[in-house]
Amino acid sequence: MDDERDYGALDAFLREAGRDGYLLHASADLADQYYLSGFDAPGPFVTLYTPERTALLVSGLEYGRATNEARADVVRRYADYDYHALVAEHGREEASRRVLAAFLDEFGATDVATNERFPLGVADDLRERGVAVTADRDDVVGDARAVKTETEIEHVRSAQQANEAAMAAAEDLLAEADVVDGVLLYRDDPLTAERVKEEIEVTLLRHGCSLDETIVACGADAAEPHNRGRGPLRVNEPVVIDIFPREKASKYHADMTRTFVKGEPTEAAREFYDVTERAFEAAFDALEPGATGADVHAAVCDVYEDAGYPTLRSDPDTETGFIHSTGHGVGLDVHEGPRLSEGADEALEPGHVVTIEPGLYDSAVGGVRIEDIAVVTEDGYEDLTDYPVEFVVE
Amino acid sequence: MDDERDYGALDAFLREAGRDGYLLHASADLADQYYLSGFDAPGPFVTLYTPERTALLVSGLEYGRATNEARADVVRRYADYDYHALVAEHGREEASRRVLAAFLDEFGATDVATNERFPLGVADDLRERGVAVTADRDDVVGDARAVKTETEIEHVRSAQQANEAAMAAAEDLLAEADVVDGVLLYRDDPLTAERVKEEIEVTLLRHGCSLDETIVACGADAAEPHNRGRGPLRVNEPVVIDIFPREKASKYHADMTRTFVKGEPTEAAREFYDVTERAFEAAFDALEPGATGADVHAAVCDVYEDAGYPTLRSDPDTETGFIHSTGHGVGLDVHEGPRLSEGADEALEPGHVVTIEPGLYDSAVGGVRIEDIAVVTEDGYEDLTDYPVEFVVE
């Protein structure tokens, strides 16, 4: 078990709420599940966390591996509760439900808290069998995950280094491209968003990371922050490249955005970039333990509004300007606590790993975003990203 | 909307259960969500399916894209229900819950069915607001998804073609490797499971597929069916390569396994392979509309047991022999209905896409598995996989 982890708040939560334990029923894709169990399995399995012990319930096929790999004190398998006899008598589904009930019974768990997204069918079935099940809306495990240990910070740093290699590979394609009739060509073919994404993803793979959806968005596409981009890239238009890989070995994420122009940006785009750089710096100036996410976001809104751009703070319905929040936590999930946004009123603390990602968007101009990841430290922060912030690609 | 889809069973379910609609609260990673909404978004959004219409509730940031891309009759956004005013008065979380309730109210949904894994916190909150919420344990949408249209079959076929390219790339590495002191070398470095996986994944990427966890398991590692394998590959030992990619554009999966030996297999391993080939053929002989998944699985168990190997049918506690089921459906999920296993008593029908994957496992011998994907047709089946079944790599 990782000695650095602190489950004090989770234990206090269970005690104060009068719960016997915290129950998860999910695959390792659920960050809370992988965090508490340390077990990477593709199908849903069961974790019961109590202050006394962590117990897992897994399939027979996963049992050996779970015993070796999980951060559990106890590992049970379905056969331990006579699963096959139950299947013969009641069928697979009823048998599974009875086994889960027997598992909880073995560990004295008659009143459990669960994550917010715990499966409804499983919860209602347990309730029918007399187990009290209550979804924890305060995301206690998420809060624990938001404060990273040194080991976890290393994982994020490592993933970000892979990310930097991928960003460099993307930037190299842009730099090497020729411009013919306003369109970028790479080795005689149009340089498309798809081609750049492929290069990014292959680079990440060779650095031990996986990634599902890269954003390489050009011009008006980039004016929609979630538009992932497609088609040929064009000269003089900003290209937003946003990469958020996951390191396969550790399952920790990284996140980075750079915006590039091949050729000559318009004056409006150049101004977007300059103001965004200033907003980026203002965010880092505000980033320190004791500040709130709302403080950091407000610092960015101040810069944009002072420069005459709408933000969601000055105009909640605006569809141009600064139309998202300043950042979010990154870890086992690519989006997790803490948030750097309006209303985020909990103090930042050392170990919080957050993105800083101001941006400006207008379909008449395009989109610009600059994003790094940083960890909050005792004195302020440490930027975990080592990549130049430059607009025009030579 | 895809004209070929048949929602008759879903509509009948809702009618018979007296439900106003089927509610989903999930990202597009949930296959049912992507299937019903046609909307690929990373964060959870809401789909309400009723026989009259499909309605989506999405964030402001996703609204434009949802309107263009989703297979919805109606798209609503949080702002349509005064979200910002609600946030100011009640905070983000309460505001979100009130908006969801208002959305359901707009469409007259006071009694909804949900998928089994619907989030507990959302369900309980709706219940507090007077909406009846019941998890559907019969997986009605999953049943609909199990029968593929021609378009969907094409997606799986296309993903499997990418898979074949990846398997060939992996086999080529094995073929080109030299053997030095029992270990495989590729260009002077040990040929590791990791290196083969990287080649597989890069090939898949270049064919428009993504993949998270490839299995390249050698020798005793392969005796554990879920062991993903690691380290240097060794001569004369079976290497199980199991690849299950997802085509990025369509989100449909494929699945294929081949087992290779570089050098000379042991007699026991050779026998494992020969019997598994016969089991493979027996499974296909049994695969036809009207047969059940249990029938197909039984045909495989018959071959293995007749050859003297234990199966889960003959010995539910065995840890060697044929220790998993014969196959599973493949589509938007890599594991979905129908199952080819003991107790699977529903008739197979045209449009079912299933794996056929018999295997034998024993840590003293290693592991062998052979897997194709096929679609059940009016007359029998069509194998969607075009890759030789051969053991020894030259």
mmCIF file of C-alpha atoms in Angstrom, chain B residues 82-346:
data_model
loop_
_atom_site.group_PDB
_atom_site.id
_atom_site.type_symbol
_atom_site.label_atom_id
_atom_site.label_comp_id
_atom_site.label_asym_id
_atom_site.label_seq_id
_atom_site.Cartn_x
_atom_site.Cartn_y
_atom_site.Cartn_z
ATOM 1 C CA ASP B 82 -33.028 29.062 -16.710
ATOM 2 C CA TYR B 83 -29.894 27.279 -15.556
ATOM 3 C CA HIS B 84 -27.871 30.378 -14.746
ATOM 4 C CA ALA B 85 -30.541 31.888 -12.538
ATOM 5 C CA LEU B 86 -30.884 28.535 -10.765
ATOM 6 C CA VAL B 87 -27.118 28.381 -10.216
ATOM 7 C CA ALA B 88 -27.120 31.850 -8.714
ATOM 8 C CA GLU B 89 -29.902 30.879 -6.341
ATOM 9 C CA HIS B 90 -29.100 27.251 -5.515
ATOM 10 C CA GLY B 91 -25.581 26.415 -6.679
ATOM 11 C CA ARG B 92 -24.429 24.252 -9.595
ATOM 12 C CA GLU B 93 -25.484 20.840 -8.371
ATOM 13 C CA GLU B 94 -28.992 21.704 -7.273
ATOM 14 C CA ALA B 95 -29.414 23.734 -10.455
ATOM 15 C CA SER B 96 -28.441 20.744 -12.609
ATOM 16 C CA ARG B 97 -30.900 18.503 -10.796
ATOM 17 C CA ARG B 98 -33.725 21.001 -11.190
ATOM 18 C CA VAL B 99 -32.994 21.364 -14.885
ATOM 19 C CA LEU B 100 -33.153 17.598 -15.376
ATOM 20 C CA ALA B 101 -36.470 17.486 -13.565
ATOM 21 C CA ALA B 102 -37.812 20.351 -15.712
ATOM 22 C CA PHE B 103 -36.655 18.554 -18.875
ATOM 23 C CA LEU B 104 -38.519 15.398 -17.907
ATOM 24 C CA ASP B 105 -41.526 17.459 -16.979
ATOM 25 C CA GLU B 106 -41.552 19.180 -20.374
ATOM 26 C CA PHE B 107 -41.883 15.802 -22.066
ATOM 27 C CA GLY B 108 -44.398 14.389 -19.606
ATOM 28 C CA ALA B 109 -42.040 11.748 -18.227
ATOM 29 C CA THR B 110 -43.097 10.987 -14.662
ATOM 30 C CA ASP B 111 -42.234 7.270 -14.728
ATOM 31 C CA VAL B 112 -39.059 6.221 -16.516
ATOM 32 C CA ALA B 113 -37.053 3.069 -17.095
ATOM 33 C CA THR B 114 -33.282 3.328 -17.139
ATOM 34 C CA ASN B 115 -30.348 1.099 -17.974
ATOM 35 C CA GLU B 116 -29.072 -1.137 -15.168
ATOM 36 C CA ARG B 117 -26.026 1.052 -14.563
ATOM 37 C CA PHE B 118 -27.896 4.382 -14.422
ATOM 38 C CA PRO B 119 -26.245 6.637 -11.802
ATOM 39 C CA LEU B 120 -27.721 6.100 -8.348
ATOM 40 C CA GLY B 121 -27.359 9.718 -7.218
ATOM 41 C CA VAL B 122 -29.303 11.031 -10.209
ATOM 42 C CA ALA B 123 -32.017 8.383 -9.793
ATOM 43 C CA ASP B 124 -32.529 8.987 -6.085
ATOM 44 C CA ASP B 125 -32.708 12.733 -6.645
ATOM 45 C CA LEU B 126 -35.397 12.320 -9.314
ATOM 46 C CA ARG B 127 -37.303 10.036 -6.969
ATOM 47 C CA GLU B 128 -37.229 12.765 -4.313
ATOM 48 C CA ARG B 129 -38.793 15.054 -6.916
ATOM 49 C CA GLY B 130 -41.637 12.635 -7.608
ATOM 50 C CA VAL B 131 -40.331 10.892 -10.728
ATOM 51 C CA ALA B 132 -40.566 7.094 -10.637
ATOM 52 C CA VAL B 133 -37.251 5.602 -11.778
ATOM 53 C CA THR B 134 -36.781 1.880 -12.349
ATOM 54 C CA ALA B 135 -33.670 0.128 -13.598
ATOM 55 C CA ASP B 136 -34.399 -2.194 -16.509
ATOM 56 C CA ARG B 137 -32.710 -5.460 -15.619
ATOM 57 C CA ASP B 138 -33.604 -7.081 -18.917
ATOM 58 C CA ASP B 139 -31.266 -4.840 -20.896
ATOM 59 C CA VAL B 140 -33.844 -3.960 -23.529
ATOM 60 C CA VAL B 141 -31.560 -1.546 -25.352
ATOM 61 C CA GLY B 142 -28.746 -4.088 -25.208
ATOM 62 C CA ASP B 143 -31.059 -6.593 -26.859
ATOM 63 C CA ALA B 144 -31.834 -4.100 -29.612
ATOM 64 C CA ARG B 145 -28.115 -3.456 -30.120
ATOM 65 C CA ALA B 146 -27.381 -7.161 -30.374
ATOM 66 C CA VAL B 147 -29.131 -7.402 -33.743
ATOM 67 C CA LYS B 148 -27.041 -5.437 -36.203
ATOM 68 C CA THR B 149 -28.178 -3.669 -39.346
ATOM 69 C CA GLU B 150 -26.189 -4.004 -42.575
ATOM 70 C CA THR B 151 -24.526 -0.698 -41.805
ATOM 71 C CA GLU B 152 -23.436 -1.872 -38.388
ATOM 72 C CA ILE B 153 -22.122 -5.150 -39.783
ATOM 73 C CA GLU B 154 -20.052 -3.140 -42.235
ATOM 74 C CA HIS B 155 -18.530 -1.190 -39.365
ATOM 75 C CA VAL B 156 -17.529 -4.393 -37.579
ATOM 76 C CA ARG B 157 -16.155 -5.815 -40.825
ATOM 77 C CA SER B 158 -14.132 -2.667 -41.386
ATOM 78 C CA ALA B 159 -12.737 -2.782 -37.845
ATOM 79 C CA GLN B 160 -11.839 -6.441 -38.323
ATOM 80 C CA GLN B 161 -9.939 -5.600 -41.506
ATOM 81 C CA ALA B 162 -7.841 -3.147 -39.535
ATOM 82 C CA ASN B 163 -7.419 -5.914 -36.985
ATOM 83 C CA GLU B 164 -6.128 -8.290 -39.652
ATOM 84 C CA ALA B 165 -3.502 -5.740 -40.672
ATOM 85 C CA ALA B 166 -2.423 -5.437 -37.063
ATOM 86 C CA MET B 167 -2.252 -9.208 -36.577
ATOM 87 C CA ALA B 168 -0.160 -9.496 -39.741
ATOM 88 C CA ALA B 169 2.208 -6.831 -38.432
ATOM 89 C CA ALA B 170 2.568 -8.794 -35.205
ATOM 90 C CA GLU B 171 3.108 -12.082 -37.035
ATOM 91 C CA ASP B 172 5.714 -10.432 -39.237
ATOM 92 C CA LEU B 173 7.708 -9.391 -36.190
ATOM 93 C CA LEU B 174 7.697 -12.972 -34.999
ATOM 94 C CA ALA B 175 8.636 -14.272 -38.430
ATOM 95 C CA GLU B 176 11.531 -11.830 -38.806
ATOM 96 C CA ALA B 177 12.876 -12.389 -35.313
ATOM 97 C CA ASP B 178 16.066 -14.341 -34.769
ATOM 98 C CA VAL B 179 16.405 -16.865 -32.010
ATOM 99 C CA VAL B 180 19.390 -16.512 -29.700
ATOM 100 C CA ASP B 181 19.659 -18.562 -26.516
ATOM 101 C CA GLY B 182 15.973 -19.336 -26.496
ATOM 102 C CA VAL B 183 14.949 -15.689 -26.712
ATOM 103 C CA LEU B 184 13.578 -13.906 -29.742
ATOM 104 C CA LEU B 185 15.572 -10.933 -31.006
ATOM 105 C CA TYR B 186 14.287 -8.302 -33.395
ATOM 106 C CA ARG B 187 16.955 -6.001 -34.784
ATOM 107 C CA ASP B 188 19.318 -6.987 -31.990
ATOM 108 C CA ASP B 189 16.908 -6.272 -29.144
ATOM 109 C CA PRO B 190 14.821 -8.846 -27.323
ATOM 110 C CA LEU B 191 11.440 -9.020 -28.964
ATOM 111 C CA THR B 192 9.137 -8.296 -26.069
ATOM 112 C CA ALA B 193 5.399 -8.503 -25.680
ATOM 113 C CA GLU B 194 5.500 -4.720 -25.292
ATOM 114 C CA ARG B 195 7.235 -4.261 -28.642
ATOM 115 C CA VAL B 196 4.690 -6.458 -30.410
ATOM 116 C CA LYS B 197 1.829 -4.590 -28.753
ATOM 117 C CA GLU B 198 3.266 -1.290 -29.864
ATOM 118 C CA GLU B 199 3.421 -2.510 -33.461
ATOM 119 C CA ILE B 200 -0.152 -3.744 -33.252
ATOM 120 C CA GLU B 201 -1.400 -0.488 -31.835
ATOM 121 C CA VAL B 202 0.462 1.744 -34.266
ATOM 122 C CA THR B 203 -0.909 -0.331 -37.143
ATOM 123 C CA LEU B 204 -4.410 -0.005 -35.776
ATOM 124 C CA LEU B 205 -4.011 3.749 -35.410
ATOM 125 C CA ARG B 206 -2.914 4.070 -38.992
ATOM 126 C CA HIS B 207 -6.065 2.148 -39.932
ATOM 127 C CA GLY B 208 -8.311 4.463 -37.964
ATOM 128 C CA CYS B 209 -8.752 2.290 -34.887
ATOM 129 C CA SER B 210 -7.901 2.709 -31.254
ATOM 130 C CA LEU B 211 -7.209 0.048 -28.698
ATOM 131 C CA ASP B 212 -6.430 0.091 -25.070
ATOM 132 C CA GLU B 213 -5.225 -3.302 -23.937
ATOM 133 C CA THR B 214 -3.819 -5.831 -26.367
ATOM 134 C CA ILE B 215 -2.961 -9.328 -25.149
ATOM 135 C CA VAL B 216 0.405 -10.700 -26.256
ATOM 136 C CA ALA B 217 0.978 -13.523 -23.786
ATOM 137 C CA CYS B 218 3.709 -16.127 -24.005
ATOM 138 C CA GLY B 219 3.989 -19.522 -22.372
ATOM 139 C CA ALA B 220 2.726 -19.734 -18.814
ATOM 140 C CA ASP B 221 1.401 -16.158 -18.980
ATOM 141 C CA ALA B 222 -0.994 -17.317 -21.689
ATOM 142 C CA ALA B 223 -2.311 -20.026 -19.363
ATOM 143 C CA GLU B 224 -4.217 -17.189 -17.651
ATOM 144 C CA PRO B 225 -6.707 -16.042 -20.295
ATOM 145 C CA HIS B 226 -6.804 -12.426 -19.085
ATOM 146 C CA ASN B 227 -3.053 -12.074 -18.591
ATOM 147 C CA ARG B 228 -2.024 -9.383 -21.050
ATOM 148 C CA GLY B 229 1.553 -10.582 -21.223
ATOM 149 C CA ARG B 230 4.895 -8.861 -20.744
ATOM 150 C CA GLY B 231 8.609 -9.269 -21.291
ATOM 151 C CA PRO B 232 10.723 -11.115 -23.823
ATOM 152 C CA LEU B 233 9.042 -13.685 -26.053
ATOM 153 C CA ARG B 234 10.575 -17.141 -26.027
ATOM 154 C CA VAL B 235 11.207 -19.755 -28.688
ATOM 155 C CA ASN B 236 9.053 -22.903 -28.802
ATOM 156 C CA GLU B 237 6.376 -21.399 -26.547
ATOM 157 C CA PRO B 238 2.862 -20.511 -27.768
ATOM 158 C CA VAL B 239 2.184 -16.778 -27.971
ATOM 159 C CA VAL B 240 -1.476 -15.812 -27.722
ATOM 160 C CA ILE B 241 -2.258 -12.528 -29.478
ATOM 161 C CA ASP B 242 -5.752 -11.170 -28.827
ATOM 162 C CA ILE B 243 -6.659 -7.826 -30.347
ATOM 163 C CA PHE B 244 -9.985 -6.040 -29.850
ATOM 164 C CA PRO B 245 -9.866 -2.640 -31.532
ATOM 165 C CA ARG B 246 -12.494 0.031 -31.857
ATOM 166 C CA GLU B 247 -12.981 1.843 -35.139
ATOM 167 C CA LYS B 248 -12.781 5.496 -34.184
ATOM 168 C CA ALA B 249 -15.212 6.857 -36.744
ATOM 169 C CA SER B 250 -18.041 4.415 -36.096
ATOM 170 C CA LYS B 251 -17.200 3.308 -32.527
ATOM 171 C CA TYR B 252 -17.790 -0.324 -33.464
ATOM 172 C CA HIS B 253 -15.425 -2.992 -32.240
ATOM 173 C CA ALA B 254 -13.781 -6.072 -33.721
ATOM 174 C CA ASP B 255 -12.035 -8.966 -31.975
ATOM 175 C CA MET B 256 -9.559 -11.612 -33.118
ATOM 176 C CA THR B 257 -7.079 -14.044 -31.557
ATOM 177 C CA ARG B 258 -4.318 -16.092 -33.084
ATOM 178 C CA THR B 259 -1.719 -18.248 -31.346
ATOM 179 C CA PHE B 260 1.778 -18.536 -32.819
ATOM 180 C CA VAL B 261 4.915 -20.495 -32.016
ATOM 181 C CA LYS B 262 8.345 -19.457 -33.186
ATOM 182 C CA GLY B 263 10.309 -22.669 -33.407
ATOM 183 C CA GLU B 264 9.048 -26.085 -32.357
ATOM 184 C CA PRO B 265 5.956 -26.439 -30.148
ATOM 185 C CA THR B 266 5.932 -29.180 -27.538
ATOM 186 C CA GLU B 267 3.746 -32.150 -28.285
ATOM 187 C CA ALA B 268 1.307 -31.068 -25.616
ATOM 188 C CA ALA B 269 1.037 -27.582 -27.133
ATOM 189 C CA ARG B 270 0.625 -29.055 -30.606
ATOM 190 C CA GLU B 271 -2.213 -31.174 -29.309
ATOM 191 C CA PHE B 272 -3.786 -28.137 -27.616
ATOM 192 C CA TYR B 273 -3.746 -26.422 -31.005
ATOM 193 C CA ASP B 274 -5.150 -29.319 -33.001
ATOM 194 C CA VAL B 275 -8.025 -29.917 -30.594
ATOM 195 C CA THR B 276 -8.755 -26.185 -30.477
ATOM 196 C CA GLU B 277 -8.951 -26.061 -34.270
ATOM 197 C CA ARG B 278 -11.482 -28.882 -34.145
ATOM 198 C CA ALA B 279 -13.445 -27.105 -31.415
ATOM 199 C CA PHE B 280 -13.362 -23.944 -33.550
ATOM 200 C CA GLU B 281 -14.843 -25.824 -36.507
ATOM 201 C CA ALA B 282 -17.452 -27.511 -34.327
ATOM 202 C CA ALA B 283 -18.582 -24.136 -33.037
ATOM 203 C CA PHE B 284 -19.073 -22.833 -36.554
ATOM 204 C CA ASP B 285 -20.937 -25.982 -37.519
ATOM 205 C CA ALA B 286 -23.377 -25.251 -34.694
ATOM 206 C CA LEU B 287 -23.725 -21.536 -35.496
ATOM 207 C CA GLU B 288 -27.051 -20.833 -37.168
ATOM 208 C CA PRO B 289 -30.281 -18.946 -36.526
ATOM 209 C CA GLY B 290 -32.463 -20.816 -34.080
ATOM 210 C CA ALA B 291 -29.528 -22.417 -32.294
ATOM 211 C CA THR B 292 -28.861 -21.038 -28.845
ATOM 212 C CA GLY B 293 -25.607 -19.722 -27.444
ATOM 213 C CA ALA B 294 -25.665 -22.723 -25.137
ATOM 214 C CA ASP B 295 -25.840 -25.044 -28.162
ATOM 215 C CA VAL B 296 -22.741 -23.534 -29.723
ATOM 216 C CA HIS B 297 -20.854 -23.630 -26.436
ATOM 217 C CA ALA B 298 -21.901 -27.236 -25.846
ATOM 218 C CA ALA B 299 -20.491 -28.225 -29.237
ATOM 219 C CA VAL B 300 -17.121 -26.841 -28.161
ATOM 220 C CA CYS B 301 -17.275 -28.502 -24.739
ATOM 221 C CA ASP B 302 -18.065 -31.799 -26.463
ATOM 222 C CA VAL B 303 -14.880 -31.635 -28.549
ATOM 223 C CA TYR B 304 -12.678 -30.742 -25.602
ATOM 224 C CA GLU B 305 -14.164 -33.264 -23.209
ATOM 225 C CA ASP B 306 -14.033 -36.038 -25.820
ATOM 226 C CA ALA B 307 -10.328 -35.280 -26.186
ATOM 227 C CA GLY B 308 -9.882 -35.660 -22.436
ATOM 228 C CA TYR B 309 -9.660 -32.020 -21.363
ATOM 229 C CA PRO B 310 -11.679 -30.519 -18.500
ATOM 230 C CA THR B 311 -14.159 -27.741 -19.268
ATOM 231 C CA LEU B 312 -16.175 -25.528 -16.931
ATOM 232 C CA ARG B 313 -19.109 -27.751 -17.872
ATOM 233 C CA SER B 314 -17.458 -30.972 -16.749
ATOM 234 C CA ASP B 315 -15.700 -29.334 -13.763
ATOM 235 C CA PRO B 316 -16.794 -25.803 -12.740
ATOM 236 C CA ASP B 317 -13.756 -25.399 -10.491
ATOM 237 C CA THR B 318 -11.107 -26.445 -12.980
ATOM 238 C CA GLU B 319 -8.206 -24.051 -13.453
ATOM 239 C CA THR B 320 -6.904 -25.827 -16.558
ATOM 240 C CA GLY B 321 -8.515 -26.856 -19.836
ATOM 241 C CA PHE B 322 -11.336 -24.878 -21.475
ATOM 242 C CA ILE B 323 -11.964 -22.319 -18.769
ATOM 243 C CA HIS B 324 -14.130 -19.654 -20.350
ATOM 244 C CA SER B 325 -17.128 -19.430 -22.613
ATOM 245 C CA THR B 326 -17.194 -19.859 -26.381
ATOM 246 C CA GLY B 327 -18.007 -16.323 -27.351
ATOM 247 C CA HIS B 328 -19.850 -13.066 -26.962
ATOM 248 C CA GLY B 329 -21.532 -10.395 -29.039
ATOM 249 C CA VAL B 330 -19.436 -7.541 -30.408
ATOM 250 C CA GLY B 331 -20.596 -4.096 -31.482
ATOM 251 C CA LEU B 332 -20.491 -0.733 -29.765
ATOM 252 C CA ASP B 333 -19.225 -2.711 -26.782
ATOM 253 C CA VAL B 334 -16.448 -5.254 -27.164
ATOM 254 C CA HIS B 335 -18.520 -7.585 -24.943
ATOM 255 C CA GLU B 336 -22.262 -7.493 -25.468
ATOM 256 C CA GLY B 337 -25.187 -9.781 -26.244
ATOM 257 C CA PRO B 338 -25.655 -12.537 -27.192
ATOM 258 C CA ARG B 339 -23.478 -14.856 -25.086
ATOM 259 C CA LEU B 340 -22.256 -18.213 -26.331
ATOM 260 C CA SER B 341 -22.041 -19.962 -22.988
ATOM 261 C CA GLU B 342 -23.760 -22.373 -20.650
ATOM 262 C CA GLY B 343 -27.290 -21.249 -19.866
ATOM 263 C CA ALA B 344 -27.563 -18.883 -22.824
ATOM 264 C CA ASP B 345 -30.954 -20.107 -23.934
ATOM 265 C CA GLU B 346 -32.210 -17.451 -26.310
#
